Amino acid sequence: MLQTTFLDYIYENPLMNASGVHCMTVEELTALENSAAGAFITKSATLAPREGNPEPRYADVPLGSINSMGLPNNGVDYYLDYALKYQMNHEAPLFFSVAGTSVDENIALLQKIQDSDFQGITELNLSCPNVPGKPQVAYDFPLTEKILTEVFQFFTKPLGVKLPPYFDMAHFDQMAEILNKFPLTYVNSINSIGNGLYIDPESDQVVIRPKEGFGGIGGEYVKPTALANVRAFATRLKPEIKIIGTGGILTGQDAYEHLLCGATMLQIGTQLQKEGPAIFERIAQELEAIMKKKGYQSIADFRGKVKTIN
């Protein structure tokens, strides 16, 4: 009932982890592998291992989370080694995330994947800071187009991009126009809402150390923004570019709404951090129950069919 076709491969369900959550080590990736998730993605890798920002850099808050992680990861070779071993024993492809701290590093990471035996799906995280004093890459539209132009001169494997949230109809239009120029496999929308601030009511203090408490917001707070971005891109991108919906998925109903807005796969971040990999079985069961109640046999019966008011 929940089977999902993505790049001609059939996944048992559309549920995945969001990159950055429960995917730092081989042990965590193996737990995802053995969970009820339909697919999973590695931690966003840089060329060299990174410690990330000083702790505390993540905090659970009442309606979600706030974080300023600073891209902690074990380096691209660590995850590539895992991915090559994984694909020897599995047919459906693994998702592999890269996030350079500069344009040159992004190009170098993708060149490394292109030159390797990796046969899975690569995700380029464009919603990371690039140059100090400049916005993250995906908020710089000419730079986004420049990077993708350069990437597709040599990269021939399946590639998706992770995007930050946009808040203006003109920005949806402009970004979709850029993305439609390229042979992308998918767009992952959204990354966390940038630069929120949460204050502990007892101590009058921010709850994370980096950036004087400023951090990305995830969880229940972001679902309306995530749904809007999924819907906006589902109606603007050419049909061959699929949407992975991310943001505010706590229940089967949340997952259902993302699919209704046009997503094909779904990633779970904050709530996975709070519950652990058992969440995938719960969400899958809840989603299936909703579909049965509404008389749907498959996700294709309702994907992208959100109703508007005339």
mmCIF file of C-alpha atoms in Angstrom:
data_model
loop_
_atom_site.group_PDB
_atom_site.id
_atom_site.type_symbol
_atom_site.label_atom_id
_atom_site.label_comp_id
_atom_site.label_asym_id
_atom_site.label_seq_id
_atom_site.Cartn_x
_atom_site.Cartn_y
_atom_site.Cartn_z
ATOM 1 C CA MET A 1 0.000 0.000 0.000
ATOM 2 C CA LEU A 2 2.831 2.418 0.855
ATOM 3 C CA GLN A 3 5.185 1.229 -1.884
ATOM 4 C CA THR A 4 6.883 4.130 -3.629
ATOM 5 C CA THR A 5 8.717 4.218 -6.949
ATOM 6 C CA PHE A 6 11.678 6.560 -7.063
ATOM 7 C CA LEU A 7 14.147 6.477 -9.968
ATOM 8 C CA ASP A 8 12.570 3.220 -11.186
ATOM 9 C CA TYR A 9 13.321 1.523 -7.854
ATOM 10 C CA ILE A 10 10.551 0.378 -5.530
ATOM 11 C CA TYR A 11 10.846 1.328 -1.864
ATOM 12 C CA GLU A 12 8.566 -0.285 0.723
ATOM 13 C CA ASN A 13 7.424 3.149 1.915
ATOM 14 C CA PRO A 14 8.377 6.797 1.312
ATOM 15 C CA LEU A 15 9.894 7.400 4.766
ATOM 16 C CA MET A 16 13.531 8.394 5.312
ATOM 17 C CA ASN A 17 15.699 10.152 7.871
ATOM 18 C CA ALA A 18 16.669 13.742 7.217
ATOM 19 C CA SER A 19 20.392 14.059 6.684
ATOM 20 C CA GLY A 20 22.057 15.040 9.921
ATOM 21 C CA VAL A 21 19.823 12.942 12.144
ATOM 22 C CA HIS A 22 20.790 9.416 13.252
ATOM 23 C CA CYS A 23 23.327 8.995 10.436
ATOM 24 C CA MET A 24 26.690 10.173 11.791
ATOM 25 C CA THR A 25 28.271 6.738 12.319
ATOM 26 C CA VAL A 26 28.131 3.339 10.652
ATOM 27 C CA GLU A 27 26.308 2.105 13.763
ATOM 28 C CA GLU A 28 23.568 4.724 13.357
ATOM 29 C CA LEU A 29 23.308 4.072 9.608
ATOM 30 C CA THR A 30 22.998 0.339 10.272
ATOM 31 C CA ALA A 31 20.143 1.056 12.705
ATOM 32 C CA LEU A 32 18.356 2.945 9.911
ATOM 33 C CA GLU A 33 19.105 0.078 7.537
ATOM 34 C CA ASN A 34 17.377 -2.298 9.976
ATOM 35 C CA SER A 35 14.447 0.022 10.710
ATOM 36 C CA ALA A 36 11.089 0.303 8.938
ATOM 37 C CA ALA A 37 12.331 3.315 6.919
ATOM 38 C CA GLY A 38 11.829 2.829 3.195
ATOM 39 C CA ALA A 39 15.194 4.476 2.445
ATOM 40 C CA PHE A 40 17.839 6.491 4.251
ATOM 41 C CA ILE A 41 20.517 9.097 3.688
ATOM 42 C CA THR A 42 24.018 9.592 5.061
ATOM 43 C CA LYS A 43 25.249 12.536 7.134
ATOM 44 C CA SER A 44 26.161 15.540 5.000
ATOM 45 C CA ALA A 45 29.854 14.984 4.310
ATOM 46 C CA THR A 46 32.696 17.431 3.857
ATOM 47 C CA LEU A 47 36.083 16.498 2.347
ATOM 48 C CA ALA A 48 37.774 16.226 5.763
ATOM 49 C CA PRO A 49 36.195 15.179 9.077
ATOM 50 C CA ARG A 50 34.718 18.085 11.071
ATOM 51 C CA GLU A 51 34.149 18.474 14.799
ATOM 52 C CA GLY A 52 31.336 20.957 14.251
ATOM 53 C CA ASN A 53 30.303 23.788 16.548
ATOM 54 C CA PRO A 54 30.822 23.793 20.341
ATOM 55 C CA GLU A 55 28.179 22.153 22.539
ATOM 56 C CA PRO A 56 25.389 22.683 23.338
ATOM 57 C CA ARG A 57 24.525 23.019 19.652
ATOM 58 C CA TYR A 58 21.175 21.203 19.548
ATOM 59 C CA ALA A 59 18.184 21.547 21.871
ATOM 60 C CA ASP A 60 14.760 19.953 21.947
ATOM 61 C CA VAL A 61 12.162 22.679 22.526
ATOM 62 C CA PRO A 62 8.399 22.318 23.085
ATOM 63 C CA LEU A 63 7.281 22.393 19.437
ATOM 64 C CA GLY A 64 10.434 21.118 17.784
ATOM 65 C CA SER A 65 14.143 21.823 17.922
ATOM 66 C CA ILE A 66 16.820 24.445 17.424
ATOM 67 C CA ASN A 67 20.332 23.669 16.244
ATOM 68 C CA SER A 68 23.561 25.143 14.972
ATOM 69 C CA MET A 69 25.574 21.993 14.392
ATOM 70 C CA GLY A 70 28.367 23.290 12.152
ATOM 71 C CA LEU A 71 28.424 20.219 9.893
ATOM 72 C CA PRO A 72 30.029 17.677 12.236
ATOM 73 C CA ASN A 73 30.822 14.550 10.200
ATOM 74 C CA ASN A 74 33.440 11.867 9.703
ATOM 75 C CA GLY A 75 34.534 13.002 6.243
ATOM 76 C CA VAL A 76 33.434 11.901 2.798
ATOM 77 C CA ASP A 77 35.714 8.835 2.644
ATOM 78 C CA TYR A 78 34.098 7.363 5.772
ATOM 79 C CA TYR A 79 30.599 7.536 4.271
ATOM 80 C CA LEU A 80 31.713 6.524 0.780
ATOM 81 C CA ASP A 81 33.320 3.399 2.211
ATOM 82 C CA TYR A 82 30.042 2.534 3.950
ATOM 83 C CA ALA A 83 27.990 3.296 0.811
ATOM 84 C CA LEU A 84 30.116 1.083 -1.452
ATOM 85 C CA LYS A 85 29.779 -1.841 0.957
ATOM 86 C CA TYR A 86 26.043 -1.204 1.329
ATOM 87 C CA GLN A 87 25.323 -1.256 -2.399
ATOM 88 C CA MET A 88 27.018 -4.633 -2.824
ATOM 89 C CA ASN A 89 24.189 -6.229 -0.812
ATOM 90 C CA HIS A 90 21.159 -4.051 -1.650
ATOM 91 C CA GLU A 91 19.312 -3.338 -4.851
ATOM 92 C CA ALA A 92 17.533 -0.075 -4.003
ATOM 93 C CA PRO A 93 20.003 2.818 -3.976
ATOM 94 C CA LEU A 94 21.309 4.626 -0.946
ATOM 95 C CA PHE A 95 21.058 8.418 -0.668
ATOM 96 C CA PHE A 96 24.405 10.157 -0.074
ATOM 97 C CA SER A 97 24.557 13.755 1.201
ATOM 98 C CA VAL A 98 27.391 16.226 0.628
ATOM 99 C CA ALA A 99 27.684 19.786 1.925
ATOM 100 C CA GLY A 100 30.886 21.632 1.221
ATOM 101 C CA THR A 101 31.776 24.777 3.143
ATOM 102 C CA SER A 102 32.665 26.487 -0.149
ATOM 103 C CA VAL A 103 31.744 26.246 -3.819
ATOM 104 C CA ASP A 104 35.116 24.644 -4.596
ATOM 105 C CA GLU A 105 34.593 22.030 -1.905
ATOM 106 C CA ASN A 106 31.138 21.169 -3.286
ATOM 107 C CA ILE A 107 32.651 20.639 -6.731
ATOM 108 C CA ALA A 108 35.480 18.531 -5.292
ATOM 109 C CA LEU A 109 33.028 16.360 -3.322
ATOM 110 C CA LEU A 110 30.868 15.706 -6.370
ATOM 111 C CA GLN A 111 33.943 15.004 -8.508
ATOM 112 C CA LYS A 112 35.003 12.403 -5.948
ATOM 113 C CA ILE A 113 31.586 10.724 -6.100
ATOM 114 C CA GLN A 114 31.561 10.884 -9.905
ATOM 115 C CA ASP A 115 34.968 9.165 -10.017
ATOM 116 C CA SER A 116 33.942 6.475 -7.502
ATOM 117 C CA ASP A 117 31.924 3.276 -7.953
ATOM 118 C CA PHE A 118 28.987 4.737 -6.012
ATOM 119 C CA GLN A 119 25.739 3.909 -7.826
ATOM 120 C CA GLY A 120 23.250 5.565 -5.495
ATOM 121 C CA ILE A 121 21.601 8.981 -5.362
ATOM 122 C CA THR A 122 23.598 12.040 -4.309
ATOM 123 C CA GLU A 123 22.109 15.019 -2.474
ATOM 124 C CA LEU A 124 23.918 18.356 -2.674
ATOM 125 C CA ASN A 125 23.003 20.523 0.297
ATOM 126 C CA LEU A 126 22.662 24.046 -1.088
ATOM 127 C CA SER A 127 21.220 25.394 2.148
ATOM 128 C CA CYS A 128 24.546 25.678 3.915
ATOM 129 C CA PRO A 129 26.566 28.826 4.549
ATOM 130 C CA ASN A 130 29.103 29.514 1.862
ATOM 131 C CA VAL A 131 31.113 32.723 2.314
ATOM 132 C CA PRO A 132 31.046 34.674 5.606
ATOM 133 C CA GLY A 133 28.928 37.761 5.124
ATOM 134 C CA LYS A 134 27.049 36.176 2.216
ATOM 135 C CA PRO A 135 23.725 34.321 2.432
ATOM 136 C CA GLN A 136 23.599 30.545 2.164
ATOM 137 C CA VAL A 137 24.076 29.358 -1.408
ATOM 138 C CA ALA A 138 20.413 28.708 -2.245
ATOM 139 C CA TYR A 139 19.462 32.283 -1.316
ATOM 140 C CA ASP A 140 21.987 33.534 -3.877
ATOM 141 C CA PHE A 141 20.169 32.689 -7.119
ATOM 142 C CA PRO A 142 22.953 33.546 -9.612
ATOM 143 C CA LEU A 143 25.434 31.503 -7.542
ATOM 144 C CA THR A 144 23.035 28.536 -7.419
ATOM 145 C CA GLU A 145 22.761 28.580 -11.208
ATOM 146 C CA LYS A 146 26.534 28.937 -11.580
ATOM 147 C CA ILE A 147 27.206 25.940 -9.302
ATOM 148 C CA LEU A 148 24.653 23.689 -11.017
ATOM 149 C CA THR A 149 25.987 24.678 -14.446
ATOM 150 C CA GLU A 150 29.475 23.675 -13.347
ATOM 151 C CA VAL A 151 28.293 20.459 -11.667
ATOM 152 C CA PHE A 152 26.406 19.139 -14.665
ATOM 153 C CA GLN A 153 29.409 19.616 -16.927
ATOM 154 C CA PHE A 154 30.906 16.496 -15.314
ATOM 155 C CA PHE A 155 28.365 14.888 -12.954
ATOM 156 C CA THR A 156 26.324 12.160 -14.668
ATOM 157 C CA LYS A 157 24.900 10.257 -11.679
ATOM 158 C CA PRO A 158 21.470 10.926 -10.098
ATOM 159 C CA LEU A 159 21.597 14.214 -8.176
ATOM 160 C CA GLY A 160 19.133 16.052 -5.956
ATOM 161 C CA VAL A 161 19.468 19.356 -4.099
ATOM 162 C CA LYS A 162 18.452 20.246 -0.556
ATOM 163 C CA LEU A 163 16.885 23.691 -0.332
ATOM 164 C CA PRO A 164 16.130 26.115 2.474
ATOM 165 C CA PRO A 165 12.589 27.463 2.844
ATOM 166 C CA TYR A 166 11.468 30.319 0.631
ATOM 167 C CA PHE A 167 8.817 32.790 1.750
ATOM 168 C CA ASP A 168 7.906 34.769 -1.345
ATOM 169 C CA MET A 169 6.023 33.667 -4.475
ATOM 170 C CA ALA A 170 8.576 35.482 -6.643
ATOM 171 C CA HIS A 171 11.358 33.411 -5.074
ATOM 172 C CA PHE A 172 9.512 30.151 -5.782
ATOM 173 C CA ASP A 173 9.197 31.273 -9.405
ATOM 174 C CA GLN A 174 12.835 32.335 -9.718
ATOM 175 C CA MET A 175 14.304 29.232 -8.095
ATOM 176 C CA ALA A 176 12.038 26.872 -10.067
ATOM 177 C CA GLU A 177 13.105 28.582 -13.294
ATOM 178 C CA ILE A 178 16.750 27.880 -12.423
ATOM 179 C CA LEU A 179 16.182 24.287 -11.298
ATOM 180 C CA ASN A 180 14.167 23.420 -14.417
ATOM 181 C CA LYS A 181 17.263 24.112 -16.549
ATOM 182 C CA PHE A 182 19.071 21.087 -15.122
ATOM 183 C CA PRO A 183 18.646 17.269 -15.171
ATOM 184 C CA LEU A 184 18.017 17.058 -11.423
ATOM 185 C CA THR A 185 16.521 13.905 -9.951
ATOM 186 C CA TYR A 186 14.788 15.683 -7.092
ATOM 187 C CA VAL A 187 14.503 18.709 -4.835
ATOM 188 C CA ASN A 188 14.429 18.227 -1.063
ATOM 189 C CA SER A 189 12.367 20.909 0.627
ATOM 190 C CA ILE A 190 12.831 22.176 3.313
ATOM 191 C CA ASN A 191 15.921 22.466 5.443
ATOM 192 C CA SER A 192 15.366 24.091 8.829
ATOM 193 C CA ILE A 193 14.085 27.658 9.043
ATOM 194 C CA GLY A 194 17.271 29.635 9.586
ATOM 195 C CA ASN A 195 18.289 31.786 12.512
ATOM 196 C CA GLY A 196 15.537 31.325 15.050
ATOM 197 C CA LEU A 197 16.139 32.017 18.735
ATOM 198 C CA TYR A 198 14.791 30.139 21.747
ATOM 199 C CA ILE A 199 15.033 31.417 25.323
ATOM 200 C CA ASP A 200 14.840 29.267 28.451
ATOM 201 C CA PRO A 201 12.094 30.893 30.590
ATOM 202 C CA GLU A 202 13.783 29.901 33.870
ATOM 203 C CA SER A 203 17.292 31.163 33.121
ATOM 204 C CA ASP A 204 16.555 33.924 30.576
ATOM 205 C CA GLN A 205 19.327 32.313 28.529
ATOM 206 C CA VAL A 206 19.483 31.033 24.970
ATOM 207 C CA VAL A 207 19.607 27.224 24.737
ATOM 208 C CA ILE A 208 22.482 26.692 22.277
ATOM 209 C CA ARG A 209 26.040 28.061 22.406
ATOM 210 C CA PRO A 210 27.011 28.849 18.755
ATOM 211 C CA LYS A 211 26.097 32.164 17.115
ATOM 212 C CA GLU A 212 24.856 33.606 20.442
ATOM 213 C CA GLY A 213 21.899 31.219 20.349
ATOM 214 C CA PHE A 214 20.791 31.661 16.741
ATOM 215 C CA GLY A 215 19.958 28.355 15.052
ATOM 216 C CA GLY A 216 17.842 26.475 12.561
ATOM 217 C CA ILE A 217 14.284 25.675 13.673
ATOM 218 C CA GLY A 218 12.750 22.265 12.978
ATOM 219 C CA GLY A 219 9.772 20.193 14.047
ATOM 220 C CA GLU A 220 6.152 21.166 14.500
ATOM 221 C CA TYR A 221 6.967 24.875 14.122
ATOM 222 C CA VAL A 222 7.941 24.462 10.456
ATOM 223 C CA LYS A 223 5.237 22.219 8.963
ATOM 224 C CA PRO A 224 3.126 24.979 7.325
ATOM 225 C CA THR A 225 6.255 26.454 5.736
ATOM 226 C CA ALA A 226 7.420 23.006 4.606
ATOM 227 C CA LEU A 227 4.037 22.164 3.056
ATOM 228 C CA ALA A 228 3.985 25.510 1.239
ATOM 229 C CA ASN A 229 7.443 24.895 -0.220
ATOM 230 C CA VAL A 230 6.606 21.335 -1.270
ATOM 231 C CA ARG A 231 3.423 22.541 -2.952
ATOM 232 C CA ALA A 232 5.111 25.519 -4.591
ATOM 233 C CA PHE A 233 7.835 23.399 -6.167
ATOM 234 C CA ALA A 234 5.528 20.489 -7.043
ATOM 235 C CA THR A 235 3.477 22.886 -9.172
ATOM 236 C CA ARG A 236 6.465 24.699 -10.714
ATOM 237 C CA LEU A 237 9.084 22.051 -11.454
ATOM 238 C CA LYS A 238 9.062 19.825 -14.527
ATOM 239 C CA PRO A 239 7.498 16.403 -13.767
ATOM 240 C CA GLU A 240 10.786 14.497 -13.907
ATOM 241 C CA ILE A 241 12.111 16.447 -10.889
ATOM 242 C CA LYS A 242 10.582 14.729 -7.871
ATOM 243 C CA ILE A 243 10.049 16.351 -4.468
ATOM 244 C CA ILE A 244 11.266 15.005 -1.139
ATOM 245 C CA GLY A 245 9.156 16.621 1.576
ATOM 246 C CA THR A 246 10.908 17.439 4.852
ATOM 247 C CA GLY A 247 9.749 19.452 7.835
ATOM 248 C CA GLY A 248 7.327 18.959 10.698
ATOM 249 C CA ILE A 249 6.505 15.279 10.198
ATOM 250 C CA LEU A 250 5.472 13.967 13.624
ATOM 251 C CA THR A 251 2.496 11.792 12.667
ATOM 252 C CA GLY A 252 0.988 9.847 9.793
ATOM 253 C CA GLN A 253 -1.293 12.822 9.163
ATOM 254 C CA ASP A 254 1.736 15.082 8.660
ATOM 255 C CA ALA A 255 3.218 12.561 6.228
ATOM 256 C CA TYR A 256 -0.128 12.340 4.399
ATOM 257 C CA GLU A 257 -0.259 16.141 3.994
ATOM 258 C CA HIS A 258 3.256 16.278 2.527
ATOM 259 C CA LEU A 259 2.243 13.626 -0.031
ATOM 260 C CA LEU A 260 -1.008 15.482 -0.725
ATOM 261 C CA CYS A 261 1.068 18.567 -1.544
ATOM 262 C CA GLY A 262 3.089 16.591 -4.090
ATOM 263 C CA ALA A 263 6.037 14.951 -2.305
ATOM 264 C CA THR A 264 7.218 11.512 -3.454
ATOM 265 C CA MET A 265 9.549 10.677 -0.537
ATOM 266 C CA LEU A 266 9.497 12.087 3.009
ATOM 267 C CA GLN A 267 12.319 12.836 5.436
ATOM 268 C CA ILE A 268 11.977 13.025 9.214
ATOM 269 C CA GLY A 269 14.472 14.988 11.327
ATOM 270 C CA THR A 270 13.477 16.465 14.692
ATOM 271 C CA GLN A 271 11.003 13.762 15.619
ATOM 272 C CA LEU A 272 13.479 11.021 14.663
ATOM 273 C CA GLN A 273 15.975 12.716 16.982
ATOM 274 C CA LYS A 274 13.388 12.619 19.772
ATOM 275 C CA GLU A 275 11.991 9.086 19.214
ATOM 276 C CA GLY A 276 14.714 7.120 17.463
ATOM 277 C CA PRO A 277 14.315 4.791 14.440
ATOM 278 C CA ALA A 278 11.177 3.113 15.844
ATOM 279 C CA ILE A 279 9.331 6.210 14.582
ATOM 280 C CA PHE A 280 9.269 4.867 11.016
ATOM 281 C CA GLU A 281 7.053 1.910 11.892
ATOM 282 C CA ARG A 282 4.624 4.152 13.794
ATOM 283 C CA ILE A 283 4.344 6.766 11.027
ATOM 284 C CA ALA A 284 3.926 4.062 8.371
ATOM 285 C CA GLN A 285 1.090 2.450 10.337
ATOM 286 C CA GLU A 286 -0.634 5.799 10.902
ATOM 287 C CA LEU A 287 -0.303 6.749 7.233
ATOM 288 C CA GLU A 288 -1.709 3.419 6.115
ATOM 289 C CA ALA A 289 -4.671 3.803 8.493
ATOM 290 C CA ILE A 290 -5.493 7.239 7.011
ATOM 291 C CA MET A 291 -5.300 5.851 3.469
ATOM 292 C CA LYS A 292 -7.615 2.939 4.339
ATOM 293 C CA LYS A 293 -10.105 5.285 5.976
ATOM 294 C CA LYS A 294 -10.159 7.459 2.838
ATOM 295 C CA GLY A 295 -10.377 4.467 0.508
ATOM 296 C CA TYR A 296 -6.986 4.854 -1.161
ATOM 297 C CA GLN A 297 -5.117 1.797 -2.437
ATOM 298 C CA SER A 298 -1.830 3.556 -3.133
ATOM 299 C CA ILE A 299 -0.064 6.870 -2.578
ATOM 300 C CA ALA A 300 -0.438 7.638 -6.287
ATOM 301 C CA ASP A 301 -4.215 7.865 -5.717
ATOM 302 C CA PHE A 302 -3.856 11.122 -3.789
ATOM 303 C CA ARG A 303 -0.325 12.479 -4.314
ATOM 304 C CA GLY A 304 -0.416 16.150 -5.307
ATOM 305 C CA LYS A 305 -4.219 16.335 -5.076
ATOM 306 C CA VAL A 306 -4.569 18.879 -2.286
ATOM 307 C CA LYS A 307 -7.842 20.791 -2.762
ATOM 308 C CA THR A 308 -8.164 24.555 -2.899
ATOM 309 C CA ILE A 309 -11.239 26.684 -2.242
ATOM 310 C CA ASN A 310 -12.896 28.136 -5.341
#
